[in-house]
Short mmCIF file of C-alpha atoms in Angstrom, two decimals:
data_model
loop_
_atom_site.label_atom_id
_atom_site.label_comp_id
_atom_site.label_asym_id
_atom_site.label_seq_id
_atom_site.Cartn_x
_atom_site.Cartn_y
_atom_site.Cartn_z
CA UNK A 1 4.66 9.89 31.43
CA UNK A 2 8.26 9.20 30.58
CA UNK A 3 7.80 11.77 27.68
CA UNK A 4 5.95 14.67 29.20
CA UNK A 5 8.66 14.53 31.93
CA UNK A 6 11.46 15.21 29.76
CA UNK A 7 9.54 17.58 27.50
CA UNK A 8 8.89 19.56 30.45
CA UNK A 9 12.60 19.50 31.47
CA UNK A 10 13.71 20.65 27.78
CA UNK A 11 10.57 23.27 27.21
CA UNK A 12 12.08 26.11 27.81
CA UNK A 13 15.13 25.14 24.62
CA UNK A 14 12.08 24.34 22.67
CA UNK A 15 10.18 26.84 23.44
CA UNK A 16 10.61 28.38 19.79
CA UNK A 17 9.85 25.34 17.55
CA UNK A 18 6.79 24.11 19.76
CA UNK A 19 5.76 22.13 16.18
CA UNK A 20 7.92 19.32 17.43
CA UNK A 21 6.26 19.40 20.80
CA UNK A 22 3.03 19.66 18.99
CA UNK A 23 3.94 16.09 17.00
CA UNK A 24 5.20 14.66 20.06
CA UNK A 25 1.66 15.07 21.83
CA UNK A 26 -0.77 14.52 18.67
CA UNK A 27 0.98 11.37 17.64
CA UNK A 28 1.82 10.27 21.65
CA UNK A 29 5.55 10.15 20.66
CA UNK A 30 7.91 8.31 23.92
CA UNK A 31 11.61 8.52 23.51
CA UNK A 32 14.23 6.88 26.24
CA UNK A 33 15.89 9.57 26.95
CA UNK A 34 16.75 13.22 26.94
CA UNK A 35 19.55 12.36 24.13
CA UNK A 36 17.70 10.37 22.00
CA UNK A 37 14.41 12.75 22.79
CA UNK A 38 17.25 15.73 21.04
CA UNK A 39 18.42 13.40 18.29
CA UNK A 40 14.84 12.92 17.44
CA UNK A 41 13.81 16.38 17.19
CA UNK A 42 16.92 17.23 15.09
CA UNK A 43 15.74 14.77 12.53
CA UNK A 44 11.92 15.91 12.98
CA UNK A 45 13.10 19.61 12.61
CA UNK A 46 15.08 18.63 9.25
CA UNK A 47 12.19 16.93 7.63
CA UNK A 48 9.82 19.70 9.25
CA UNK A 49 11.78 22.48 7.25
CA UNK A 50 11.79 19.84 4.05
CA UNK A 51 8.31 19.83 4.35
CA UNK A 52 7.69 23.72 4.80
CA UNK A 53 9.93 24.28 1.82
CA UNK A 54 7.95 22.11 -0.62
CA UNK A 55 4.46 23.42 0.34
CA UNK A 56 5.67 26.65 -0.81
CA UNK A 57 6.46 25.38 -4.47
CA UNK A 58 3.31 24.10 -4.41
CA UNK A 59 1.49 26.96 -3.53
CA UNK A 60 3.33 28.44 -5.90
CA UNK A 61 2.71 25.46 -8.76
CA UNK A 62 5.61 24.37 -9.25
CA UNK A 63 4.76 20.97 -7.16
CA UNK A 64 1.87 18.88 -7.81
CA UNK A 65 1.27 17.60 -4.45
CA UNK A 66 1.42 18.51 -1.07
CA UNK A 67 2.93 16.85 2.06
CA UNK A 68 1.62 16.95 5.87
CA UNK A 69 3.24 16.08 8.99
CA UNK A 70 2.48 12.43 9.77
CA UNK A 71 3.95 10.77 12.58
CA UNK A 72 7.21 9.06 11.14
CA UNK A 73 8.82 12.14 10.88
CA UNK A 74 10.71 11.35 13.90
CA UNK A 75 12.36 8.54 11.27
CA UNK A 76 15.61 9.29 9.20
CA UNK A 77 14.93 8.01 5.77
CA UNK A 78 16.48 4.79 5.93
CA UNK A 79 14.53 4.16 9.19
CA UNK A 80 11.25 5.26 7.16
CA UNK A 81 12.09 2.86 3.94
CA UNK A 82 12.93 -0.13 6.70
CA UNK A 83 9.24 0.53 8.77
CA UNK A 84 7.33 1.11 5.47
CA UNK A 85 8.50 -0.79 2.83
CA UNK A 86 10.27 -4.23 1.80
CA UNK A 87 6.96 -5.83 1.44
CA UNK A 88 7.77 -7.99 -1.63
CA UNK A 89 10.20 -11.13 -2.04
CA UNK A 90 13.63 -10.61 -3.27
CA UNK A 91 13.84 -10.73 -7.30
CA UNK A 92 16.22 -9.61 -9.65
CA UNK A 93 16.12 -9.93 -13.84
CA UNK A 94 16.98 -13.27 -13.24
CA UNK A 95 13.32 -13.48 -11.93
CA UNK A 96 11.03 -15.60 -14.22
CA UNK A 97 7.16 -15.84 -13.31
CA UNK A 98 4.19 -17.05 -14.84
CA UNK A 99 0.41 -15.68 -15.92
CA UNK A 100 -2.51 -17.11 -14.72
CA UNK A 101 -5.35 -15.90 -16.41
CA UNK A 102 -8.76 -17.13 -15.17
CA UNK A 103 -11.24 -17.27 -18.60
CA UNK A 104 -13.89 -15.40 -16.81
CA UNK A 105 -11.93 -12.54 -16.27
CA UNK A 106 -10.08 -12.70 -19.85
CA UNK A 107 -13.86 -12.77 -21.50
CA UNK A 108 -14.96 -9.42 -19.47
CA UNK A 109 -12.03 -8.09 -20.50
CA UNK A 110 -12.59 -8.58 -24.24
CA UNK A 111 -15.98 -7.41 -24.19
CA UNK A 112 -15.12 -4.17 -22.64
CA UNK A 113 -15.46 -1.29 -25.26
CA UNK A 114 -12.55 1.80 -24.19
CA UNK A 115 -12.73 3.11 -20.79
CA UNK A 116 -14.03 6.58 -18.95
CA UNK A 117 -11.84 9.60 -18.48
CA UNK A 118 -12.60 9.00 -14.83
CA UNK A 119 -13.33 6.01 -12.37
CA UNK A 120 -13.54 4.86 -9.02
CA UNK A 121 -15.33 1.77 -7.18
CA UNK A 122 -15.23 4.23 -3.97
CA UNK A 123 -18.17 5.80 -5.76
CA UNK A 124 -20.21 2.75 -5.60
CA UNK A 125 -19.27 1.96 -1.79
CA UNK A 126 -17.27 -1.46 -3.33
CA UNK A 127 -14.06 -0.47 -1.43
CA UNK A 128 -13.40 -1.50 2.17
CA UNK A 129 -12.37 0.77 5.20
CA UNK A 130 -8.43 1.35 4.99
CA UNK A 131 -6.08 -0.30 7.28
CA UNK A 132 -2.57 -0.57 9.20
CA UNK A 133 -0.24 -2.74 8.60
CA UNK A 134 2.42 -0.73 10.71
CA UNK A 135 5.16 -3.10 12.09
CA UNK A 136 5.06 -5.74 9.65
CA UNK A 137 5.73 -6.02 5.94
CA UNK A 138 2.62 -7.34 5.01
CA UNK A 139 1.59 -4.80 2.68
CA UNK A 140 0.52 -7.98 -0.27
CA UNK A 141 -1.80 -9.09 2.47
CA UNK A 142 -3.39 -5.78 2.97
CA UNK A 143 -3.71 -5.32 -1.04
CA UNK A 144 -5.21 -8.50 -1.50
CA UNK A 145 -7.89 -8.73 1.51
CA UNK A 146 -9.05 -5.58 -0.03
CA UNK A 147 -9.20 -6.97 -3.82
CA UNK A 148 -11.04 -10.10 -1.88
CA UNK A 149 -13.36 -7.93 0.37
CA UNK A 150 -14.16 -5.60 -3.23
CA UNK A 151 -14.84 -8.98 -5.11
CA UNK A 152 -17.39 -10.13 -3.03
CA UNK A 153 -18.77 -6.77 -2.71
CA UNK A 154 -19.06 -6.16 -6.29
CA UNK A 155 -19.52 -10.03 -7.59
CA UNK A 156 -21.98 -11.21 -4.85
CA UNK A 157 -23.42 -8.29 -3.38
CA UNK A 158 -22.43 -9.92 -0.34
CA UNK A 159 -21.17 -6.50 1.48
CA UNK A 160 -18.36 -7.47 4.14
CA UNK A 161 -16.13 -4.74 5.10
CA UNK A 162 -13.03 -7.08 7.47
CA UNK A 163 -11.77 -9.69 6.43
CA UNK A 164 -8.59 -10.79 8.29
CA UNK A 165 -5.43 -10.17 7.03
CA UNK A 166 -3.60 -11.90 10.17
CA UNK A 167 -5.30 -15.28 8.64
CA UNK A 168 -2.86 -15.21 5.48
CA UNK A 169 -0.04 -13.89 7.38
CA UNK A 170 -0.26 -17.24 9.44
CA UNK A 171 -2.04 -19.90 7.36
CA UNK A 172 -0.69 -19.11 4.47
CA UNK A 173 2.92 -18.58 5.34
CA UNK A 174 5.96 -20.07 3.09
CA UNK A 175 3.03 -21.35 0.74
CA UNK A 176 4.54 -21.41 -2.86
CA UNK A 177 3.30 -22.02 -6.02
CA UNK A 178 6.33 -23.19 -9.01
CA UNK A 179 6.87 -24.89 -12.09
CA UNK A 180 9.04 -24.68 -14.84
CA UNK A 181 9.55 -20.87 -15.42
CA UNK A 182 8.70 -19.66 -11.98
CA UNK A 183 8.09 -19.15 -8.33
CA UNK A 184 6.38 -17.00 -6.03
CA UNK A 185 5.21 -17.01 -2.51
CA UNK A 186 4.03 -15.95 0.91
CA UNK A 187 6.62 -15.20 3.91
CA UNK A 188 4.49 -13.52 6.63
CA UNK A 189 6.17 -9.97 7.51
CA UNK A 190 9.16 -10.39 5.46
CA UNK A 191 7.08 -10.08 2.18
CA UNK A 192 4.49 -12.10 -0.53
CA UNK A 193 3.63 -11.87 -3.87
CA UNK A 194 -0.20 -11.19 -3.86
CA UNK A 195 -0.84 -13.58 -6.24
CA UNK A 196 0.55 -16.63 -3.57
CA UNK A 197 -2.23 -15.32 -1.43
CA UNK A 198 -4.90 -15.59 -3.68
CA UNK A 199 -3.67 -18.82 -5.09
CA UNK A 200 -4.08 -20.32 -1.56
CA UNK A 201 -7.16 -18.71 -0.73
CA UNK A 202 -8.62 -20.29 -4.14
CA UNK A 203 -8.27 -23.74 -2.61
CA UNK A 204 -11.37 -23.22 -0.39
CA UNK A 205 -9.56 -22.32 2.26
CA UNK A 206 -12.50 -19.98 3.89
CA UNK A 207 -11.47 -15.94 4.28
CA UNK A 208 -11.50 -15.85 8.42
CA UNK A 209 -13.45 -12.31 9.57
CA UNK A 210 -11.38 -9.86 10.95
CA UNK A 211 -13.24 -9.79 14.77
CA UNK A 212 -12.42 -14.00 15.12
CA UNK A 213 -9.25 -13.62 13.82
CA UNK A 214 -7.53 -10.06 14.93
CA UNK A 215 -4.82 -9.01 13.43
CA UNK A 216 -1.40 -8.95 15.52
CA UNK A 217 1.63 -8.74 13.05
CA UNK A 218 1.73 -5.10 13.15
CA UNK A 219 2.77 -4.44 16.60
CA UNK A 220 4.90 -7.69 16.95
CA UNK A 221 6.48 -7.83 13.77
CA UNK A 222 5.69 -12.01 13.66
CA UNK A 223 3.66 -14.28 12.24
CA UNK A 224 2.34 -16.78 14.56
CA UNK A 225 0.67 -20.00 14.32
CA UNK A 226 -2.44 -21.35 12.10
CA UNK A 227 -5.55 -20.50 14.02
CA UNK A 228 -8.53 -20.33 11.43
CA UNK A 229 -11.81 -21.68 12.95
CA UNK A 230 -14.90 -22.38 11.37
CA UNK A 231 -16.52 -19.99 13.76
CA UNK A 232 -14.63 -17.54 12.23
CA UNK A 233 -14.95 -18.46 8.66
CA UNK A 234 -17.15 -16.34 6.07
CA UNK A 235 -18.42 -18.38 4.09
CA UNK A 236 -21.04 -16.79 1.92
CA UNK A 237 -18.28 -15.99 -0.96
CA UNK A 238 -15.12 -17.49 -1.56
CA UNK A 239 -12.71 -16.85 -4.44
CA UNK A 240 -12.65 -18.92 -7.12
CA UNK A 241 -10.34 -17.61 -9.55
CA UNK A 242 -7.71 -15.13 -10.19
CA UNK A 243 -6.43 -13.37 -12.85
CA UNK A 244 -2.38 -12.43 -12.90
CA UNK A 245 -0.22 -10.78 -15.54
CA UNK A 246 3.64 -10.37 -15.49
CA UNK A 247 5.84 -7.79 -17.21
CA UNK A 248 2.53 -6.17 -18.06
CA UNK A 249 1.17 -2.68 -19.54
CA UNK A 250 0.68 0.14 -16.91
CA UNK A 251 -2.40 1.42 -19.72
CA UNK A 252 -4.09 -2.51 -19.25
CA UNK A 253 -5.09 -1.77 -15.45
CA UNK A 254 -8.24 0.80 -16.86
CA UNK A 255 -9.82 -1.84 -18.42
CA UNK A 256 -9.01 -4.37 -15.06
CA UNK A 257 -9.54 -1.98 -12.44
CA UNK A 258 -13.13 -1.74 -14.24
CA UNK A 259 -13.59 -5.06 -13.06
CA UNK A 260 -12.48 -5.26 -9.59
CA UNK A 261 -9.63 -3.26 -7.77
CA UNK A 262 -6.01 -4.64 -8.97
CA UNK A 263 -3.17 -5.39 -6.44
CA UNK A 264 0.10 -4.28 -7.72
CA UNK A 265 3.48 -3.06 -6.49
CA UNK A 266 5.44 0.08 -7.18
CA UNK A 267 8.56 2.09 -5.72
CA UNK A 268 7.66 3.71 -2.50
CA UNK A 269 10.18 6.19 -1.62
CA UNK A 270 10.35 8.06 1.48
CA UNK A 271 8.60 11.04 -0.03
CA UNK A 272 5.61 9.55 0.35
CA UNK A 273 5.44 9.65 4.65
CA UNK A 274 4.33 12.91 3.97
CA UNK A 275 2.19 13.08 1.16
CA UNK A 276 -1.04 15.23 1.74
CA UNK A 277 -2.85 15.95 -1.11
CA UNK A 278 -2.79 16.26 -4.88
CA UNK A 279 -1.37 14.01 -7.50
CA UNK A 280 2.23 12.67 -6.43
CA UNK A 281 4.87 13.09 -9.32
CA UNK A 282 7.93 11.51 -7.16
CA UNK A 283 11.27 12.95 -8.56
CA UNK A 284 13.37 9.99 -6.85
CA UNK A 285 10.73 7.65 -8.38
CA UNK A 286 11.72 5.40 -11.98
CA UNK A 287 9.21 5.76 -14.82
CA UNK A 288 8.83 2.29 -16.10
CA UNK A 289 7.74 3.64 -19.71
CA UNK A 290 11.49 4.91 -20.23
CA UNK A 291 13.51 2.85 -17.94
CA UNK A 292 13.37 -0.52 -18.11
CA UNK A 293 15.15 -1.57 -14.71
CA UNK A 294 12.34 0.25 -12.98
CA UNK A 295 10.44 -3.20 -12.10
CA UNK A 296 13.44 -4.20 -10.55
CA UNK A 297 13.06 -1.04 -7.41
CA UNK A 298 9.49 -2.10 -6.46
CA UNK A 299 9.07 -2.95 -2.31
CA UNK A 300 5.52 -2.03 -1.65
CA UNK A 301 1.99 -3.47 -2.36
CA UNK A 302 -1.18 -1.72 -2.86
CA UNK A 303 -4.27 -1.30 -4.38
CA UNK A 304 -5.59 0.12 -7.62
CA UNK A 305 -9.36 0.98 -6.59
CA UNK A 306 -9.56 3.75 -9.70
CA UNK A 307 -8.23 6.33 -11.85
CA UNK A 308 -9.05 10.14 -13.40
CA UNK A 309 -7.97 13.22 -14.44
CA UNK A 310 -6.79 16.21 -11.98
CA UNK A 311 -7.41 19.65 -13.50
CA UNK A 312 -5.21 21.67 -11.32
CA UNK A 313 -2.14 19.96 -12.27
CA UNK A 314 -3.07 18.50 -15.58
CA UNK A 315 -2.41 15.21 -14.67
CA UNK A 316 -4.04 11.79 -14.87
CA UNK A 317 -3.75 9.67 -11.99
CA UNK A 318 -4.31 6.06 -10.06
CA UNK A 319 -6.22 6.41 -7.24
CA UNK A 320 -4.47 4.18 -4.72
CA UNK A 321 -6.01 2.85 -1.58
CA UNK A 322 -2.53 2.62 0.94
CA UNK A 323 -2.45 0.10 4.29
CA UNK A 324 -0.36 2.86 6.30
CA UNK A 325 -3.89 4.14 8.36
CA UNK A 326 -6.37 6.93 7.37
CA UNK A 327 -4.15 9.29 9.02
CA UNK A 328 -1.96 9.30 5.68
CA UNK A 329 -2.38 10.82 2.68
CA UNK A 330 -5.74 11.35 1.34
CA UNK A 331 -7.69 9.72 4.11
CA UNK A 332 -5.33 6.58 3.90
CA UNK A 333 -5.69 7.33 -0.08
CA UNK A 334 -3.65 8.72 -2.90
CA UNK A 335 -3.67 9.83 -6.44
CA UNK A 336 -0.48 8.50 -8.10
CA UNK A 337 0.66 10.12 -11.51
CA UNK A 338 -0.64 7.83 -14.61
CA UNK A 339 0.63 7.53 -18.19
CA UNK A 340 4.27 7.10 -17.61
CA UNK A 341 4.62 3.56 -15.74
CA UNK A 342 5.37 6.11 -12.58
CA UNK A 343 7.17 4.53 -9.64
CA UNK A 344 6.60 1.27 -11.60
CA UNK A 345 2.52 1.25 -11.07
CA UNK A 346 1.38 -1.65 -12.95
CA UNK A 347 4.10 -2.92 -14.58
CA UNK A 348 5.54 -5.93 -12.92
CA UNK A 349 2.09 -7.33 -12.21
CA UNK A 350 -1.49 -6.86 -12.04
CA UNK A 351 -3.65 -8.91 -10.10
CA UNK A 352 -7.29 -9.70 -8.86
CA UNK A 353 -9.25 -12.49 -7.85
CA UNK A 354 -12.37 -14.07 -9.29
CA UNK A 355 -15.81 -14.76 -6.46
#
């Protein structure tokens, strides 16, 4: 109510750029005031006129993706790297971390003879629906219930569809694994290395389903207390195994992602909020094939379900399933440029679990 009042009091100085009061109503948009309502729409008509600008290189191919207005456009940029990113531990080159290669995996992986021009486990119906993680930065949770809820899929033919990403956030919180030359781990909405999640979930602790164990982070911002029950437990698969590279090979995820979707990290930037369509070739993005500090930018988790070739733009790509909602991107998907280590895909670490 709050907002209609004061977008009926300020209609009539709106009146010609009724795209903000457009956003305001699709996305259900409530600011506290008239002056913050104003500052808002400043910012919104800035990225608004951004986004108008691009779409017109790419209509005219010199871009090869499109954007879309999404409903952080409200956000200055910082605002939009603080909501959407920071999902991964602090590290630095100082950083030193482990493999863990499960022999299962490693003996697919040797059998496999090359790999298609194109890809995708969406084809086969192995992927799960996509998801929100909104408030919280619990993007490695996201990433790696989907790897989970694809490895059962695929590897039991077991098909599940939510599992509960709230049950890692709180069972698995500040759980670590070290020795000698590293340490990773799990710290709820300020960030996890996948692999600390799938470490802990291969010590039988039961995946929890998503309708006994909701998930609450994203509107809170908090972790909260243990509360897995064995009511809520699925317990016809469970993983096993796992199968995590360091410092790795962008090119090594075909052969992987052939196997079962890979959680990795890259560089979100905050040209992504409004990415449409097409294959994304970010300018303020590193390329980790010529730039070597590029692992060093990554603060976002997601999940490698494929990869192909895009004849309109001549690129190859990733196809990335996101945790920011279906209203993003390509139904909560999007094709990522592939070949050049872009926005440091693949190449700090590659991860999936064994069922």
């Amino acid at each position: 109510m709050r907002v209609l009042i004061l977008l009926s009091l300020l209609g009539l100085a709106f009146a010609t750029e009724d795209v903000f009061l457009n956003f305001a109503k699709e996305f259900n948009k409530s600011y506290k005031d008239g002056k913050d309502l104003i500052s808002r729409r400043a910012i919104f008509m800035n990225n608004y006129e951004k986004m108008v600008k691009h779409n017109e290189r790419y209509e005219a191919g010199l871009e090869s993706w499109a954007q879309k207005v999404h409903e952080d456009m409200d956000l200055t940029s910082a605002e939009w790297m603080s909501k959407r990113t920071g999902g991964l531990p602090l590290y630095d080159e100082k950083t030193e971390f482990v493999d863990t290669l499960d022999e299962r995996i490693v003996a697919k992986l040797k059998e496999m003879k090359g790999t298609p021009r194109e890809f995708s486990w969406t084809d086969s119906g192995a992927v799960t629906s996509v998801k929100n993680q909104a408030q919280c930065g619990s993007c490695a949770a996201f990433s790696v219930i989907g790897a989970v809820e694809s490895c059962f899929n695929i590897q039991r033919g077991k098909v599940i569809d939510d599992l509960s990403e709230q049950h890692i956030l709180d069972c698995a919180y500040n759980h670590q694994v070290s020795d000698e030359s590293g340490t990773w781990g799990a710290f709820g909405c300020d960030g996890a290395w996948p692999n600390a999640y799938v470490d802990w979930l291969m010590g039988k602790n039961y995946n929890q389903i998503e309708s006994a164990y909701p998930y609450t982070s994203g509107s809170s911002g908090q972790v909260g207390s243990c509360k897995a029950s064995s009511n809520g437990a699925y317990t016809d698969a469970w993983v096993t195994g796992m199968y995590n590279v360091w410092y790795c090979k962008e090119s090594d995820m075909e052969n992987l992602v052939m196997i079962n979707p890979v959680s990795t990290s890259l560089q979100a930037t905050d040209n992504w909020g409004g990415y449409s369509h097409g294959v994304m070739d970010d300018r303020m993005c590193c390329d980790a094939a010529t730039d070597s500090s590029c692992i060093y930018n990554l603060n976002h988790a997601i999940l490698v379900v494929g990869f192909g070739h895009d004849t309109a733009s001549g690129l190859d790509y990733w196809l990335i399933k996101n945790s920011w909602g279906s209203r993003w991107g390509e139904s909560g998907y999007m094709k990522l440029k592939r070949g050049t280590g872009h926005c440091g895909v693949g190449s700090l670490h590659q991860t999936i679990p064994h069922c």
